[in-house]
mmCIF file of C-alpha atoms in Angstrom:
data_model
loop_
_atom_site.group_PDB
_atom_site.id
_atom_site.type_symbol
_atom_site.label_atom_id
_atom_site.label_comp_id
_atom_site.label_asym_id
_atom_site.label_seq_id
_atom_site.Cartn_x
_atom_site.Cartn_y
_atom_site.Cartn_z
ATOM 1 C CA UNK A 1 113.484 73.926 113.485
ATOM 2 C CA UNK A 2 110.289 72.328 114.961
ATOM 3 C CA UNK A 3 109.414 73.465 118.409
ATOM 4 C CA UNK A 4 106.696 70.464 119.986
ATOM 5 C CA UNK A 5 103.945 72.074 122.762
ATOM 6 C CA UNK A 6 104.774 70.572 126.181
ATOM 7 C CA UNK A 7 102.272 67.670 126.573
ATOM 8 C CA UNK A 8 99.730 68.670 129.334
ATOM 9 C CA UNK A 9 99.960 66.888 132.568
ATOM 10 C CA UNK A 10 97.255 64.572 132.919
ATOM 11 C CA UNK A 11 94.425 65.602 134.977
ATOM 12 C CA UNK A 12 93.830 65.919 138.588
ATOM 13 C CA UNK A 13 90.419 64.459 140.181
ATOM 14 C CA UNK A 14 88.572 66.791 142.597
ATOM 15 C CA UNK A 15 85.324 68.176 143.636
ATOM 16 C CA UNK A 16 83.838 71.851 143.256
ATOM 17 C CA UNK A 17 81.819 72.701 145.815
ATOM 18 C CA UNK A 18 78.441 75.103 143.860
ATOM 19 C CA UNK A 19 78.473 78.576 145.385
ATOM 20 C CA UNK A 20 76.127 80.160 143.423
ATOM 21 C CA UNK A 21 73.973 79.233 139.894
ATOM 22 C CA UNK A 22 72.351 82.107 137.460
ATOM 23 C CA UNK A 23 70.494 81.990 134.299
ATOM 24 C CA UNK A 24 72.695 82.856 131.196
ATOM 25 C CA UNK A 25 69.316 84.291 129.581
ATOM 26 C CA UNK A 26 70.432 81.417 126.826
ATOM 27 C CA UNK A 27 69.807 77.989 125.979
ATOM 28 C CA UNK A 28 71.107 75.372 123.629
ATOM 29 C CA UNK A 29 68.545 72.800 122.403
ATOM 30 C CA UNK A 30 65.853 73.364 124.994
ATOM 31 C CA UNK A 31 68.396 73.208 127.695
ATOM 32 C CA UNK A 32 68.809 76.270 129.696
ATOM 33 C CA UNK A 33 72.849 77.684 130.263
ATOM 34 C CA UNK A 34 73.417 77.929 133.670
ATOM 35 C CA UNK A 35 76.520 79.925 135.246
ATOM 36 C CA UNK A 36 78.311 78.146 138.220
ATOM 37 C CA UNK A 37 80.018 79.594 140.986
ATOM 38 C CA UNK A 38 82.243 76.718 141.747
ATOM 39 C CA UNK A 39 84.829 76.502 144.659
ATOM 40 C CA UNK A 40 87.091 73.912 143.507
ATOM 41 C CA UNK A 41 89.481 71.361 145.430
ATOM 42 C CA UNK A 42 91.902 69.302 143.961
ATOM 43 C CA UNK A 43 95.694 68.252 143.978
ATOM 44 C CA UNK A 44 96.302 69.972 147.288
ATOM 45 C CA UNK A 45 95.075 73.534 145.753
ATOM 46 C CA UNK A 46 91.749 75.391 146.271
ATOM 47 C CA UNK A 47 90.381 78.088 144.330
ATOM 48 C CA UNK A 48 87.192 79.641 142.691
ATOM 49 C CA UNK A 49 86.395 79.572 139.500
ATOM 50 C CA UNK A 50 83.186 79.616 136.763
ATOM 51 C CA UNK A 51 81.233 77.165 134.634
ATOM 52 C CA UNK A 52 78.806 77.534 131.971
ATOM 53 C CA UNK A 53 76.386 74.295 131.307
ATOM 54 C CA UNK A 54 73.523 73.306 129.661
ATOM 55 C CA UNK A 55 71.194 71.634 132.069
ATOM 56 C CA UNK A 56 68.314 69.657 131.245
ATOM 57 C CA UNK A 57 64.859 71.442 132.389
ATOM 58 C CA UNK A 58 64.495 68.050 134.997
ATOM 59 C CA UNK A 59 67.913 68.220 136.441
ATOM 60 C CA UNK A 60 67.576 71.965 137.134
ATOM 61 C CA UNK A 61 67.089 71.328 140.582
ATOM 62 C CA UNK A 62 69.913 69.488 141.438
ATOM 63 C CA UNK A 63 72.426 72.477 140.859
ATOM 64 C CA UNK A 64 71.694 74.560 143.729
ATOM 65 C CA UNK A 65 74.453 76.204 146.350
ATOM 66 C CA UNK A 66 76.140 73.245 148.228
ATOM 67 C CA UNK A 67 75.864 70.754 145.848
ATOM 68 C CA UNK A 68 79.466 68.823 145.500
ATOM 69 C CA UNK A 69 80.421 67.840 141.672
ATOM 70 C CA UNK A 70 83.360 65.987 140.542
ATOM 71 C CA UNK A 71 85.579 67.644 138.276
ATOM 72 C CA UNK A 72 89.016 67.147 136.202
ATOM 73 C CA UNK A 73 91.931 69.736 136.712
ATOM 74 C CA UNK A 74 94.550 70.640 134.616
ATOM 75 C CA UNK A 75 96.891 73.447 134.840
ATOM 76 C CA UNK A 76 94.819 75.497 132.728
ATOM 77 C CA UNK A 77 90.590 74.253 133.079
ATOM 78 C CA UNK A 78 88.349 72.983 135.260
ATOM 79 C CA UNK A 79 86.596 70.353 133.519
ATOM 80 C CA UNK A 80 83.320 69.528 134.993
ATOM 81 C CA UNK A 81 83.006 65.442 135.225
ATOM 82 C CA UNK A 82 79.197 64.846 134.467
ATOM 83 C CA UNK A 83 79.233 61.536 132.452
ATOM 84 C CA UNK A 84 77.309 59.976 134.777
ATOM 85 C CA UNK A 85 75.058 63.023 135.158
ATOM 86 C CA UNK A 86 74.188 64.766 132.454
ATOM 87 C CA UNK A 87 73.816 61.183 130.376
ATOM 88 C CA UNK A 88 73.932 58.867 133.152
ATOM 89 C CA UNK A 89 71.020 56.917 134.916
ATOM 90 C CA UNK A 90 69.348 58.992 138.446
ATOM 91 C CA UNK A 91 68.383 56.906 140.994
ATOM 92 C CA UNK A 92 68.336 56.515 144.551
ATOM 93 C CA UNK A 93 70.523 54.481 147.032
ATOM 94 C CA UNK A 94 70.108 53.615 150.416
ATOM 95 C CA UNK A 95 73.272 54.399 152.838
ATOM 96 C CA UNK A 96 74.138 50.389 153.873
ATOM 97 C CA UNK A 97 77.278 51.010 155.713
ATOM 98 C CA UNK A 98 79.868 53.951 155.924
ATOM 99 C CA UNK A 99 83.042 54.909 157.522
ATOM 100 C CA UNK A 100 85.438 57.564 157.710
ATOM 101 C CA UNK A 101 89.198 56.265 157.229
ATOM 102 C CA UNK A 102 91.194 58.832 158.728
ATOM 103 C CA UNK A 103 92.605 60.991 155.402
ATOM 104 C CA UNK A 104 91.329 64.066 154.989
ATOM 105 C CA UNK A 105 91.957 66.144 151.315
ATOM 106 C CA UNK A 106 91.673 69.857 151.500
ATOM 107 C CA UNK A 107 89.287 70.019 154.531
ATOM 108 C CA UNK A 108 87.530 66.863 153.062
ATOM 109 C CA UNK A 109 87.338 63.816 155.152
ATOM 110 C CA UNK A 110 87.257 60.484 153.203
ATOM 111 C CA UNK A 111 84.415 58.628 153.142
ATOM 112 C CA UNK A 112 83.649 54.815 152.566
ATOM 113 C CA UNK A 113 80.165 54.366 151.081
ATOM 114 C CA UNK A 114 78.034 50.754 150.417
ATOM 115 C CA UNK A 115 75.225 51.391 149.229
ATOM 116 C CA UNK A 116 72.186 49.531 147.802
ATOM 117 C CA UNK A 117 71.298 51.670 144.411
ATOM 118 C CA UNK A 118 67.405 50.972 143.291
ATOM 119 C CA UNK A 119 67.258 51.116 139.403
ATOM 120 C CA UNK A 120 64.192 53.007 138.035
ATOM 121 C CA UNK A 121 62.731 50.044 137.325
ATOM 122 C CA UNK A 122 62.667 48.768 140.909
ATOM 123 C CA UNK A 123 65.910 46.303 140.370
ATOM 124 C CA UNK A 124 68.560 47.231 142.319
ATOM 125 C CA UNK A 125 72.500 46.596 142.929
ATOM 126 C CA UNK A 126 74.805 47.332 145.670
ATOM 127 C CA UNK A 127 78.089 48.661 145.068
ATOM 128 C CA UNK A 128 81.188 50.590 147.269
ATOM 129 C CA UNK A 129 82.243 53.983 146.475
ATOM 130 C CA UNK A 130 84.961 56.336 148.157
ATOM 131 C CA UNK A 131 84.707 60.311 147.678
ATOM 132 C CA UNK A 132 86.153 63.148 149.656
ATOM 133 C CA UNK A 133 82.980 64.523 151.207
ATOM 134 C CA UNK A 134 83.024 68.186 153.179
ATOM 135 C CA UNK A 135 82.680 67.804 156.217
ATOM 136 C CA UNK A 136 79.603 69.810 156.636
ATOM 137 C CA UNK A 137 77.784 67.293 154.283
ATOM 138 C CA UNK A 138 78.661 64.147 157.011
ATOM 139 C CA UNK A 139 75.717 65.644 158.942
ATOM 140 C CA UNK A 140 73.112 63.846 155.775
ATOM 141 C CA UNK A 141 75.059 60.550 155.289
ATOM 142 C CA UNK A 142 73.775 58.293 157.809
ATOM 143 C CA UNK A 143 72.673 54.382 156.990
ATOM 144 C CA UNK A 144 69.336 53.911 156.224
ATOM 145 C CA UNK A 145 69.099 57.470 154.523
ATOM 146 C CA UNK A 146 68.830 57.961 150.767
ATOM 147 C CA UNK A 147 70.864 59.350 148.446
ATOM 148 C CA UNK A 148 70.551 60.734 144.752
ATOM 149 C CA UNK A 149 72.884 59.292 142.332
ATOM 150 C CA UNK A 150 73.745 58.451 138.918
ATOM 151 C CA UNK A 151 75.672 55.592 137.368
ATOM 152 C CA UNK A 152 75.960 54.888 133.459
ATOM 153 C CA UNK A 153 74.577 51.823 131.933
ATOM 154 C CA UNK A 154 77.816 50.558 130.847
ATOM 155 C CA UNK A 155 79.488 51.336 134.118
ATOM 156 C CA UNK A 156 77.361 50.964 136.735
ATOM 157 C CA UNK A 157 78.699 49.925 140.085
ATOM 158 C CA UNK A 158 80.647 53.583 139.423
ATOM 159 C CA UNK A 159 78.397 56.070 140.744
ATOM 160 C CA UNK A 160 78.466 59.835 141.477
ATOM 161 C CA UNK A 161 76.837 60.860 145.217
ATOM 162 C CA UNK A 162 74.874 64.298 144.946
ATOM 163 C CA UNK A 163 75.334 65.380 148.460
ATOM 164 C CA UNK A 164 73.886 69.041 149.970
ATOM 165 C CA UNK A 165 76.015 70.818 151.698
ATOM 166 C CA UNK A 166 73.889 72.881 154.265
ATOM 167 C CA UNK A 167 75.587 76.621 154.622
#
């Protein structure tokens, strides 16, 4: 008698919200391992949890308390979504046009974003993107302001918004 492991449920999008970031005293490949404090939303649950990631030495500042990554959730890890950052392309768009819907995820409002992303080499290409912001982060999304994202070459009208979250 064969007995099969349940399948796990495919996994639920969210965000984790940074609380804190310390240095592991370790790194992997010139990349120093950061600890994460993460406070993570998704599929109608909250909860805190850790991370450990290497971070490339120019993306180090990026990972500070407030900062809003997506993740992946299933019912046993937190998967940390960064594609698009840790191999992705940064860059900077500039808030065309955004609205706020109405549904609101967890304490997150939606928001509607079109954006004009400038490529580093000056090119640029607008796009429309939709992520559950906290609400303290509405505050920094205005039109006209600019934004830090990242998009993959392959992919790129899909981008990730870095947002601060002021405390």
């Amino acid at each position: 008698m064969r007995f099969r492991a349940r399948p796990e449920p495919a996994p639920l999008p969210g965000l984790a919200t940074v609380r804190a970031v310390r240095h592991t005293g370790s790194s992997v490949r010139g990349r120093p391992r950061l600890r994460l404090a993460l406070t993570v939303d998704a599929g109608g649950r909250r909860f805190d949890t850790d991370a450990v990631l290497e971070v490339p030495l120019s993306e180090m500042s990026l990972l500070r308390p407030g900062v809003v990554l997506p993740v992946h959730c299933t019912a046993r890890r937190v998967r940390l979504d960064l594609d698009r950052t840790e191999r992705g392309v940064a860059a900077e768009a500039v808030v065309r046009w955004f609205a706020v819907p109405g549904p609101v995820q967890a304490g997150r409002p939606l928001v509607l974003l079109g954006l004009l992303v400038i490529r580093p080499d000056g090119s640029a290409f607008h796009t429309r993107t939709e992520q559950y912001l906290p609400a303290a982060a509405l505050g920094g999304v205005e039109v006209g302001c600019a934004l830090r994202v990242h998009y993959l070459l392959s992919t790129e009208r899909e981008v990730v918004v870095s947002v601060l979250v002021s405390a």
